[in-house]
Coordinates of N, CA and C in Angstrom, one line a residue:
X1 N 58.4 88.2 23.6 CA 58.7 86.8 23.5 C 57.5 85.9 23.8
X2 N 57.4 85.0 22.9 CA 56.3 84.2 23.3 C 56.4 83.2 24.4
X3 N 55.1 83.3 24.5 CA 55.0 81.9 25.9 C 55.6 81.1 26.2
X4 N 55.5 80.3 25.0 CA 56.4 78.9 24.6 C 57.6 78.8 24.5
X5 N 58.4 80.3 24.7 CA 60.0 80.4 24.4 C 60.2 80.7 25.7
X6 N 59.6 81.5 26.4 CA 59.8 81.7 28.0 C 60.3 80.8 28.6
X7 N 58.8 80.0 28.5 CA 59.1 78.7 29.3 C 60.1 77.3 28.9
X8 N 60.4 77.5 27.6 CA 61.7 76.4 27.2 C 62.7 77.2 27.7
X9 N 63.3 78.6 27.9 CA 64.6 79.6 28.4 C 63.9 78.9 29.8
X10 N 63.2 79.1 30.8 CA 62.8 78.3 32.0 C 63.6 77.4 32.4
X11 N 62.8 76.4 31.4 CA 63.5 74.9 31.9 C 65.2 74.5 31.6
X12 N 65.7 75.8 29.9 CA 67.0 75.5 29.9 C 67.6 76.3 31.1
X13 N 67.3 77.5 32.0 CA 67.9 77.3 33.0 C 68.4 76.8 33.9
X14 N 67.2 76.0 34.2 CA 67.3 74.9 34.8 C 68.3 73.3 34.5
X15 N 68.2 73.2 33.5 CA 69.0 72.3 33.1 C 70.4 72.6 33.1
X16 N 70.2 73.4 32.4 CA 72.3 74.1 32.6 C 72.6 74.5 34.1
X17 N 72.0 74.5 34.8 CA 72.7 74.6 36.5 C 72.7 73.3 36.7
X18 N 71.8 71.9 36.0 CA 71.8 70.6 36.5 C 73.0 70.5 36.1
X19 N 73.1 70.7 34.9 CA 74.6 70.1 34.2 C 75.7 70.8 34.5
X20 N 75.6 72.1 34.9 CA 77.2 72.5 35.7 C 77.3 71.6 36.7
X21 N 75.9 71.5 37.5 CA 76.4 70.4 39.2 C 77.1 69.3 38.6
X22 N 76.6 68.7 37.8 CA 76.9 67.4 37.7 C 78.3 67.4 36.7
X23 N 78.7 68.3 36.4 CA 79.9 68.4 35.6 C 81.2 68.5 37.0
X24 N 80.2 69.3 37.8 CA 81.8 69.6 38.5 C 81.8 68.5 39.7
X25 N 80.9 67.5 39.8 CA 80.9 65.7 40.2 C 81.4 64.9 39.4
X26 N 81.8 65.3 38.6 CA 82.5 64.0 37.6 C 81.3 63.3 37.3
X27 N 80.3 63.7 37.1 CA 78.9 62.8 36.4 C 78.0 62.6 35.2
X28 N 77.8 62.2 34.7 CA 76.6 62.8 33.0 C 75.6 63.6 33.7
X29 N 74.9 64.4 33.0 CA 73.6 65.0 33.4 C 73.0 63.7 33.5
X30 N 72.9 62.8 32.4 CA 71.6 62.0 31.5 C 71.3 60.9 32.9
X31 N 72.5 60.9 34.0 CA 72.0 60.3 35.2 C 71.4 60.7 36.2
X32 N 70.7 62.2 36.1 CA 69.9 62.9 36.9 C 68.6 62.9 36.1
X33 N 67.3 63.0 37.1 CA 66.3 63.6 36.4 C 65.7 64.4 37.0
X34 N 65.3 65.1 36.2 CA 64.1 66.8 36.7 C 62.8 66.4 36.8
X35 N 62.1 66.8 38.3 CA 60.9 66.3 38.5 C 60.4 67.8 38.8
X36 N 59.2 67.9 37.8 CA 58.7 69.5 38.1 C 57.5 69.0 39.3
X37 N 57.8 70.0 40.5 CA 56.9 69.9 41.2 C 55.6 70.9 40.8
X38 N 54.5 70.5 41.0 CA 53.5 70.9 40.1 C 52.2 71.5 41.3
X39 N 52.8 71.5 42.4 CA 52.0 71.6 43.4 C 51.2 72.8 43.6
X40 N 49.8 73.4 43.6 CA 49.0 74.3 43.7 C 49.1 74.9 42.2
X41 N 49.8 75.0 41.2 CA 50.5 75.2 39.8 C 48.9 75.0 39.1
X42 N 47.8 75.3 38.5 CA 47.1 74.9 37.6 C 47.4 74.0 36.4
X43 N 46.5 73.4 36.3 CA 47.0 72.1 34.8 C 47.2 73.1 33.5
X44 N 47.0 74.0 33.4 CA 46.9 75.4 32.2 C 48.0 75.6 31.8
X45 N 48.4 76.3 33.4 CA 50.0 76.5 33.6 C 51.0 75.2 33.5
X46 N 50.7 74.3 33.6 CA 51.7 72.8 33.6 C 51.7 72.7 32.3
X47 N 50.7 72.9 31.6 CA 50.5 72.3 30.2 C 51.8 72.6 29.4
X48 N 52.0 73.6 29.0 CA 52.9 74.5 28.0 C 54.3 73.8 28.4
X49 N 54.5 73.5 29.6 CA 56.2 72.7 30.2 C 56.0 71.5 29.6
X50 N 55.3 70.7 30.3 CA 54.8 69.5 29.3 C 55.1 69.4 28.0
X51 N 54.7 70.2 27.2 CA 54.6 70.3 26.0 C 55.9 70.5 25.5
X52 N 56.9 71.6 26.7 CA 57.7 72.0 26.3 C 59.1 70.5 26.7
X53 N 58.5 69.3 27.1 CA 59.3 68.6 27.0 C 59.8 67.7 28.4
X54 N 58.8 68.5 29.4 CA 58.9 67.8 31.1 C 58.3 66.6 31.3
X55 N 59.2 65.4 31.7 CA 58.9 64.2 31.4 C 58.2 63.8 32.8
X56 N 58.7 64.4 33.7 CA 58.1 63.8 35.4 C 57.3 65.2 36.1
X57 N 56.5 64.7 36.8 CA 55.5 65.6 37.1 C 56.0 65.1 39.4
X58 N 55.8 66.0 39.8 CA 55.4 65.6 41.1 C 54.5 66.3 41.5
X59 N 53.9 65.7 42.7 CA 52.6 66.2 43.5 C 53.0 66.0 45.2
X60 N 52.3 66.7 46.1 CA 52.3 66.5 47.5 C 51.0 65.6 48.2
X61 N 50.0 65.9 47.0 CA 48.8 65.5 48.0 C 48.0 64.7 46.6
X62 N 47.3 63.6 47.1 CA 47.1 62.5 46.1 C 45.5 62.9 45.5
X63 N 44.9 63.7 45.9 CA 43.6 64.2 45.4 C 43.9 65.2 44.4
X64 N 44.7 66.1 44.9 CA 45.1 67.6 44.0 C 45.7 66.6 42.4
X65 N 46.4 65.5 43.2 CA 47.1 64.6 41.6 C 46.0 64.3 40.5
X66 N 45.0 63.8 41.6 CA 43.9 63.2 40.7 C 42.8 64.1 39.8
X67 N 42.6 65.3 40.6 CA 42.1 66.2 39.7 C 42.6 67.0 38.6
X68 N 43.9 67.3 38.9 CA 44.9 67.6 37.7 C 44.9 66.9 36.4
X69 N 45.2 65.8 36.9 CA 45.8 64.5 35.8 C 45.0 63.4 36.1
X70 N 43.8 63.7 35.9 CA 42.9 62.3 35.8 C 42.1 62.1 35.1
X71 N 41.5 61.5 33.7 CA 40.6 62.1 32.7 C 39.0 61.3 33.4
X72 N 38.5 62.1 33.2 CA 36.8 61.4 33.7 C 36.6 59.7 33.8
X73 N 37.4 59.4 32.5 CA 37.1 57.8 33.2 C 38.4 57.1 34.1
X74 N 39.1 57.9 34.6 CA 39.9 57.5 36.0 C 41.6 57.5 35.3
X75 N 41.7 57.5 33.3 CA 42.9 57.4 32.8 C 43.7 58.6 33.4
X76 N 45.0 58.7 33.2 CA 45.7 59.9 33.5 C 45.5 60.5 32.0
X77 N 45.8 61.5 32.3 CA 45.7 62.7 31.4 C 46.9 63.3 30.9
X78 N 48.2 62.9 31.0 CA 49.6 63.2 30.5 C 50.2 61.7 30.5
X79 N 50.9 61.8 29.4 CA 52.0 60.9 29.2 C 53.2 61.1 30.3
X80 N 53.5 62.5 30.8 CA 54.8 62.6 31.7 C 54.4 61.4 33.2
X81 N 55.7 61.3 33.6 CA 55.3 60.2 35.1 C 54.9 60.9 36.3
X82 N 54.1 60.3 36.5 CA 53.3 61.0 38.2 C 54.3 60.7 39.3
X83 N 55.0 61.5 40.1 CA 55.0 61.0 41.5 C 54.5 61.7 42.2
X84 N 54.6 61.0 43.5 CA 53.7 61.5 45.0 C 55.2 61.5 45.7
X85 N 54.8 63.2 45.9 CA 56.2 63.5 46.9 C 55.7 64.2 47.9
X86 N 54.8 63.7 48.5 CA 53.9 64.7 49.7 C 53.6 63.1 50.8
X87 N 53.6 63.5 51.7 CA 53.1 62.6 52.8 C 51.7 61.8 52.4
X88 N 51.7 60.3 52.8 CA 50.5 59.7 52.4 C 49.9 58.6 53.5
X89 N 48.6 59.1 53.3 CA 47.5 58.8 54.3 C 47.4 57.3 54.2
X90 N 47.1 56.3 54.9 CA 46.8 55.0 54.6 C 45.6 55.1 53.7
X91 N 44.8 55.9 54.3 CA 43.4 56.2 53.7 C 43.1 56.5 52.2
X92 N 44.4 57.0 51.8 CA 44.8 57.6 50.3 C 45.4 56.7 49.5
X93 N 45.9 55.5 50.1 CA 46.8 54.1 49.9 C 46.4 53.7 48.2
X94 N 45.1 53.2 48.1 CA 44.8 52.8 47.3 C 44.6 53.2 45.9
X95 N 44.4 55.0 46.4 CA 44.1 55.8 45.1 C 45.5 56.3 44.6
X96 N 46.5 56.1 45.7 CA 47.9 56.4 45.3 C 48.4 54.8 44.6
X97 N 48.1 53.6 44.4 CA 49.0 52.8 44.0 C 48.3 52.8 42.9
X98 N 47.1 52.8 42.8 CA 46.5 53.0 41.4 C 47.0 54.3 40.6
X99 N 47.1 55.3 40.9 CA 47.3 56.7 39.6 C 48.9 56.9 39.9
X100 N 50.0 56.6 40.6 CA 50.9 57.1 40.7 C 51.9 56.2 40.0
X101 N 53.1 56.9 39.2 CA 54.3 55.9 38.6 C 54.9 55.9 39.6
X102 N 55.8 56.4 40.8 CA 56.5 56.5 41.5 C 55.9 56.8 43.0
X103 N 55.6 56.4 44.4 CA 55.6 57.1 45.2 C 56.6 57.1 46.4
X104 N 57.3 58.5 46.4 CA 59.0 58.8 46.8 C 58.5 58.8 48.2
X105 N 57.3 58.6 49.0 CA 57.5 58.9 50.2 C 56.5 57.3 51.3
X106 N 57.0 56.7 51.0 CA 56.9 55.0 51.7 C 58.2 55.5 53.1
X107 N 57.1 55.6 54.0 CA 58.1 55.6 55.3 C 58.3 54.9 56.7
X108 N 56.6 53.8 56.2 CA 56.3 53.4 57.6 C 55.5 51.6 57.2
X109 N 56.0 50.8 58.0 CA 55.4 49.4 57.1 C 54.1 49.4 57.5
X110 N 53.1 49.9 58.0 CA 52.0 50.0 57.8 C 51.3 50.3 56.5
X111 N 51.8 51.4 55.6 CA 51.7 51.6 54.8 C 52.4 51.2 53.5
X112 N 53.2 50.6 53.8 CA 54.1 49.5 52.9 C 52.7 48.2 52.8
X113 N 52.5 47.8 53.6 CA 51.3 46.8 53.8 C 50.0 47.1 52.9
X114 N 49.4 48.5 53.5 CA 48.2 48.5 52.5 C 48.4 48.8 51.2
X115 N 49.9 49.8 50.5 CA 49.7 49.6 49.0 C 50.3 48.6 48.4
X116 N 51.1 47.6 49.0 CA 50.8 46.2 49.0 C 49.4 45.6 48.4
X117 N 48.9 45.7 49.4 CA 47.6 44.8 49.8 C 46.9 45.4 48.0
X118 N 46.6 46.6 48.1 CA 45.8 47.6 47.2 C 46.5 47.5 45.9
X119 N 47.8 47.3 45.8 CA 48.4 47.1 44.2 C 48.0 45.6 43.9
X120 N 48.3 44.5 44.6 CA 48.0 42.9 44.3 C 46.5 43.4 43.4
X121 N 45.9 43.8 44.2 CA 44.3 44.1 43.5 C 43.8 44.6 42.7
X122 N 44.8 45.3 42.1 CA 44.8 46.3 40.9 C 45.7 45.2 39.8
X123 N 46.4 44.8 40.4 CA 47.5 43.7 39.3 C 48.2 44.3 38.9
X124 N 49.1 45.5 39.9 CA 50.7 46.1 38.9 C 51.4 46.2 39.9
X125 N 52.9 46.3 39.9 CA 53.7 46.4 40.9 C 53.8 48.0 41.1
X126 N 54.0 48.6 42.2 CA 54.3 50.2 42.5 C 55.6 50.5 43.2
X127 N 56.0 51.2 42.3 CA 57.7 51.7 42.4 C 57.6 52.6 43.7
X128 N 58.5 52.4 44.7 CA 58.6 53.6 46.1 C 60.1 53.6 46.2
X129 N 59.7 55.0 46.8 CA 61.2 55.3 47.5 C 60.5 55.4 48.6
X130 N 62.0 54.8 49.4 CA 61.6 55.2 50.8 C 62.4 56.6 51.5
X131 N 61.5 57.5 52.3 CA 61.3 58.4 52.9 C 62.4 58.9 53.9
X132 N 63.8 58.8 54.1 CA 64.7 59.4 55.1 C 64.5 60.6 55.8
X133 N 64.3 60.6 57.1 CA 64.3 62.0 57.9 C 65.7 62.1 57.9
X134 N 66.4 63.3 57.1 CA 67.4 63.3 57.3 C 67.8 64.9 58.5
X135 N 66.4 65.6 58.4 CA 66.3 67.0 59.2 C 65.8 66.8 60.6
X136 N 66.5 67.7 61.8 CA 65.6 67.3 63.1 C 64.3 68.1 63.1
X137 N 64.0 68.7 61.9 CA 62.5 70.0 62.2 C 61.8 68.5 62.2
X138 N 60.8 69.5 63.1 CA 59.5 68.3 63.3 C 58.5 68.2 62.3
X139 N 58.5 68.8 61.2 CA 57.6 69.4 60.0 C 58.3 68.1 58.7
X140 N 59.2 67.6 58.9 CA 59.5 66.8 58.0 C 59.2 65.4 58.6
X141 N 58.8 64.4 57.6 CA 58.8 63.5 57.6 C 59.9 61.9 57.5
X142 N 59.7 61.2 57.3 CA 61.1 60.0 57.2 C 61.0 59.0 58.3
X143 N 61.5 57.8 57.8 CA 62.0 57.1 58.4 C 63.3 57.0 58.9
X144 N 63.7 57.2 60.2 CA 65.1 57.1 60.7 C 66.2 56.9 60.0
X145 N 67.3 57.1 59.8 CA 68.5 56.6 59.1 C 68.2 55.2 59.7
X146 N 69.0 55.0 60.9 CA 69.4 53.7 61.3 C 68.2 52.3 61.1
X147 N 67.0 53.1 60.9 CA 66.2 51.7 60.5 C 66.0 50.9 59.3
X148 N 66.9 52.3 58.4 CA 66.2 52.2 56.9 C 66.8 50.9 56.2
X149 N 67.8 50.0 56.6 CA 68.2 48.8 55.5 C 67.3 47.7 55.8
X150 N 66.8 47.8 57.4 CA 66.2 46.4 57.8 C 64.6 46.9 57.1
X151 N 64.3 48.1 57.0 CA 63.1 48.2 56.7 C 62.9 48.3 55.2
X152 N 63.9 48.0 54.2 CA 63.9 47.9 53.1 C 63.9 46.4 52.8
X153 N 64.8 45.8 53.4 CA 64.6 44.7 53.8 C 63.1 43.8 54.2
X154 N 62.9 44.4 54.9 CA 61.0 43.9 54.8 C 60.2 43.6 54.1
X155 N 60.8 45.1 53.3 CA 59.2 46.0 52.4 C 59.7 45.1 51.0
X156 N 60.7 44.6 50.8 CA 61.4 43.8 49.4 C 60.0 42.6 49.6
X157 N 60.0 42.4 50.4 CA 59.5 40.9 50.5 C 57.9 41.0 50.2
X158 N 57.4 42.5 50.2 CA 56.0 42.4 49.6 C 56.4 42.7 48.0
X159 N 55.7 41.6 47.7 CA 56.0 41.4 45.9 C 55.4 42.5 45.0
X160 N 54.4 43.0 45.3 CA 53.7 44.3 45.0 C 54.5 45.6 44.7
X161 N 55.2 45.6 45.8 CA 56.3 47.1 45.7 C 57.4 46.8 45.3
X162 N 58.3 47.8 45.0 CA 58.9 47.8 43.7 C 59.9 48.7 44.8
X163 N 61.1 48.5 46.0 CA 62.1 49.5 46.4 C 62.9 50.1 45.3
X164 N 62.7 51.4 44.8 CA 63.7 51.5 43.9 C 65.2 52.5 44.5
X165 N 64.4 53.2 45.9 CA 65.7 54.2 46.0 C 65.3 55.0 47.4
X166 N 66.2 55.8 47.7 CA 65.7 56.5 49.0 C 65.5 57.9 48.6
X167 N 64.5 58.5 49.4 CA 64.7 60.2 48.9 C 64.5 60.8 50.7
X168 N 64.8 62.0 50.4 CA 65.2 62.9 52.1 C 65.0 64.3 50.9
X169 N 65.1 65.2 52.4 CA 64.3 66.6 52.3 C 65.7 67.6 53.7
X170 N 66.3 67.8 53.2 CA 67.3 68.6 53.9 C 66.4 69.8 54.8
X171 N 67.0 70.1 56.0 CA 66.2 71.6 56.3 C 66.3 72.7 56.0
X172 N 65.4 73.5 55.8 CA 65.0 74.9 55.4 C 66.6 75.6 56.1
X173 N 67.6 76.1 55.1 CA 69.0 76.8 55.3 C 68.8 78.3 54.9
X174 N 69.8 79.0 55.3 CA 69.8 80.5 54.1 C 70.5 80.4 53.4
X175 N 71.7 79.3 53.6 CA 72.3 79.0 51.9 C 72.8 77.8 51.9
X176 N 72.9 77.1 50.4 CA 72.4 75.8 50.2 C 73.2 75.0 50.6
X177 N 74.4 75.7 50.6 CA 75.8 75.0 51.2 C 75.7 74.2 52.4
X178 N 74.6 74.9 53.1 CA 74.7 74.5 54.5 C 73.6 73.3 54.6
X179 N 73.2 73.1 53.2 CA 72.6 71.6 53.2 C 73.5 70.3 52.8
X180 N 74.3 70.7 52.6 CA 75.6 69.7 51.9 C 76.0 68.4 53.0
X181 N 75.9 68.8 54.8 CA 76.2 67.2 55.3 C 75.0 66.3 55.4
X182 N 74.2 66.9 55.3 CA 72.3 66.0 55.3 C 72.7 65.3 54.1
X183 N 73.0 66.1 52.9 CA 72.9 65.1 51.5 C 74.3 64.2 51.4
X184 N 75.1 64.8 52.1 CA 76.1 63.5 52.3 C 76.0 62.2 53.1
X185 N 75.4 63.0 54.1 CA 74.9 61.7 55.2 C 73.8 60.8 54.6
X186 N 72.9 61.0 53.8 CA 71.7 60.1 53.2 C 72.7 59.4 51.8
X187 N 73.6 60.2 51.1 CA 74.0 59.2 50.2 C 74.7 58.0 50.3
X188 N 75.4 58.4 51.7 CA 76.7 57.2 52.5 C 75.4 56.2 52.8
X189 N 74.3 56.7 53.2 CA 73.1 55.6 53.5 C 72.8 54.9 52.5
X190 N 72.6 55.5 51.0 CA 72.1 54.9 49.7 C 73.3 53.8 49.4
X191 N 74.5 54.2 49.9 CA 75.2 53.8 48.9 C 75.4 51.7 49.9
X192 N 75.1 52.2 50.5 CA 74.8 50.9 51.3 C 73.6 50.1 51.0
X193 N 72.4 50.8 50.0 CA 71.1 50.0 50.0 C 71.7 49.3 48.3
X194 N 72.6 49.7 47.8 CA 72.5 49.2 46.5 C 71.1 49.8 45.5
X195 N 71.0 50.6 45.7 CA 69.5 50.8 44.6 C 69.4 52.1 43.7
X196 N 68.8 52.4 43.1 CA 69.1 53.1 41.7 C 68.5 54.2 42.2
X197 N 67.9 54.8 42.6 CA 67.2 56.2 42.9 C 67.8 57.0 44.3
X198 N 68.7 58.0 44.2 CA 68.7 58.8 45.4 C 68.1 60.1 45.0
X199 N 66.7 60.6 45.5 CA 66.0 61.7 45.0 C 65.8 63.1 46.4
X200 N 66.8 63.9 46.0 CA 67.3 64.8 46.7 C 67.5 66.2 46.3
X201 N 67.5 67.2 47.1 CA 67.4 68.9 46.2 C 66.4 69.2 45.9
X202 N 66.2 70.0 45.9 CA 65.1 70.9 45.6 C 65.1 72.5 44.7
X203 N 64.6 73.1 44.5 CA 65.0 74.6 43.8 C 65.6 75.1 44.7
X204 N 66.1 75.2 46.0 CA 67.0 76.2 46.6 C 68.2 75.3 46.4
X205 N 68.4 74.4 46.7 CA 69.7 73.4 47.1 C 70.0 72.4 46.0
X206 N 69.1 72.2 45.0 CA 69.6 71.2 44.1 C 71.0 70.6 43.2
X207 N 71.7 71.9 43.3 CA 73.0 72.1 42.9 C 73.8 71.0 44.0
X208 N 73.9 71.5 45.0 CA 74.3 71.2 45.9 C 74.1 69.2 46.2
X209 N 72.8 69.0 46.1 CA 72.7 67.8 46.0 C 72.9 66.7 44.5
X210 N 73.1 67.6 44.1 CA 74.0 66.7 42.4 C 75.3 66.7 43.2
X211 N 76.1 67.6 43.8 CA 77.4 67.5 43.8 C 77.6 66.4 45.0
X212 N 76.3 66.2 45.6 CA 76.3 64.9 47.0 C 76.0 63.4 46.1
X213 N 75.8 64.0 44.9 CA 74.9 62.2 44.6 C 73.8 61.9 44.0
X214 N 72.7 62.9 44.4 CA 71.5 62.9 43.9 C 71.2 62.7 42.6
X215 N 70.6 61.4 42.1 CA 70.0 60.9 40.7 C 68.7 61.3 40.2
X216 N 67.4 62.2 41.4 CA 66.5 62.8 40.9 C 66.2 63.8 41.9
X217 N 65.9 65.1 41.1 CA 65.6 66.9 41.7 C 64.5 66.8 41.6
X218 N 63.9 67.6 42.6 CA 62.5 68.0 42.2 C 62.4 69.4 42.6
X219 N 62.1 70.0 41.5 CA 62.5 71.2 41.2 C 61.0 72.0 41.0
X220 N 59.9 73.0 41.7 CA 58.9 73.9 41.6 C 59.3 74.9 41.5
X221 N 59.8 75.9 42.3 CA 59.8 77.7 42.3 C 61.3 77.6 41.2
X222 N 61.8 77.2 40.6 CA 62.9 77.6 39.8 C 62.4 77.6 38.6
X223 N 61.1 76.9 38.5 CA 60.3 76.5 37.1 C 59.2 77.3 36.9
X224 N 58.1 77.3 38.1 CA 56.9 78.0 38.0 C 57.0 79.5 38.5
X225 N 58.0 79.8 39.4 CA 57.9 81.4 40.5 C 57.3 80.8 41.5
X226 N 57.3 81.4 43.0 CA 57.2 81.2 44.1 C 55.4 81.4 43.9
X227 N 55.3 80.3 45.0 CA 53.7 79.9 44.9 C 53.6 81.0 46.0
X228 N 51.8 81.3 45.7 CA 51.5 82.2 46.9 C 51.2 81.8 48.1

């Protein structure tokens, strides 16, 4: 089998488990989307998915984004949308509002402030989700449940950012099921912010979070094989 057929059988795996979740939610697929996480993944290896039709790309860390997908004179290098789904440095603030379509992890108004500050200056608005800790591991990031409406509330008022939705990261389970009240508990949160993006699931639990709500997966080891 060739390359190119592998990896389209890949991604329609992938999709036909999206669309059973979302069948057995009473939902369309076409209201979820697949974000290939692209993380440590070579651009070689990204290419052929791409090609094969992957419209959103995610990243963890904003330099690994830039060398991937950045053409020598600073343009991106894919048509697919960049997000930053990794923790971000104030320090990285600027290089993140410039190269990223989406960045899912806005968790603290400090940093609401500088890509603020750093988008006005560039002259484009930057789309965020904001960051729910919805896990007690200390390895995960987020802003509290209970702070998240007043602090959406805030961050509205810097004209620069763009709130479009909240995203969370359930804890590491042995089976996915046992992620199911985290993604219920963040959607009963969404469903209170009014906003279009709940970005939830992952390759172990994604199923699971379509049948909680979830409008965007970000899906790595189901697409590429387990990183080393």
């Amino acid at each position: 089998m060739r390359l190119q057929d592998q990896i389209s059988e890949q991604i329609a795996r992938v999709q036909s488990r999206l669309e059973a979740a979302a069948k057995r939610s009473g939902r369309s697929s076409k209201e979820i989307t697949l974000v290939a996480v692209t993380k440590t993944v070579p651009f070689e290896q990204v290419l052929p998915f791409l090609q094969a039709g992957i419209g959103h790309i995610g990243e963890n860390r904003v330099q690994e984004a830039g060398a991937k997908y950045r053409n020598p004179d600073g343009s991106k290098r894919v048509e697919a949308a960049l997000h930053l789904i990794g923790p971000l440095q104030t320090n990285k603030a600027k290089k993140a509002a410039e190269f990223f379509d989406l960045i899912q992890t806005l968790d603290r108004m400090e940093l609401a402030e500088d890509l603020d500050r750093h988008a006005k200056a560039l002259g484009r608005q930057v789309p965020c989700l904001v960051e729910v800790k919805i896990s007690t591991e200390s390895t995960k990031h987020g802003l509290s449940p209970e702070k998240v409406v007043d602090f959406i509330s805030e961050v509205q008022s810097r004209t620069a950012l763009q709130v479009k939705g909240l995203m969370g990261i359930a804890p590491l389970t042995k089976a996915a099921e046992e992620a199911r009240p985290y993604f219920a508990a963040l959607r009963k949160l969404f469903e209170k912010t009014h906003l279009d993006i709940l970005s939830m699931g992952m390759s172990s639990d994604f199923e699971v979070a379509i049948e909680e709500g979830s409008t965007m997966i970000r899906v790595g080891t189901a697409l590429f094989g387990a990183r080393a």
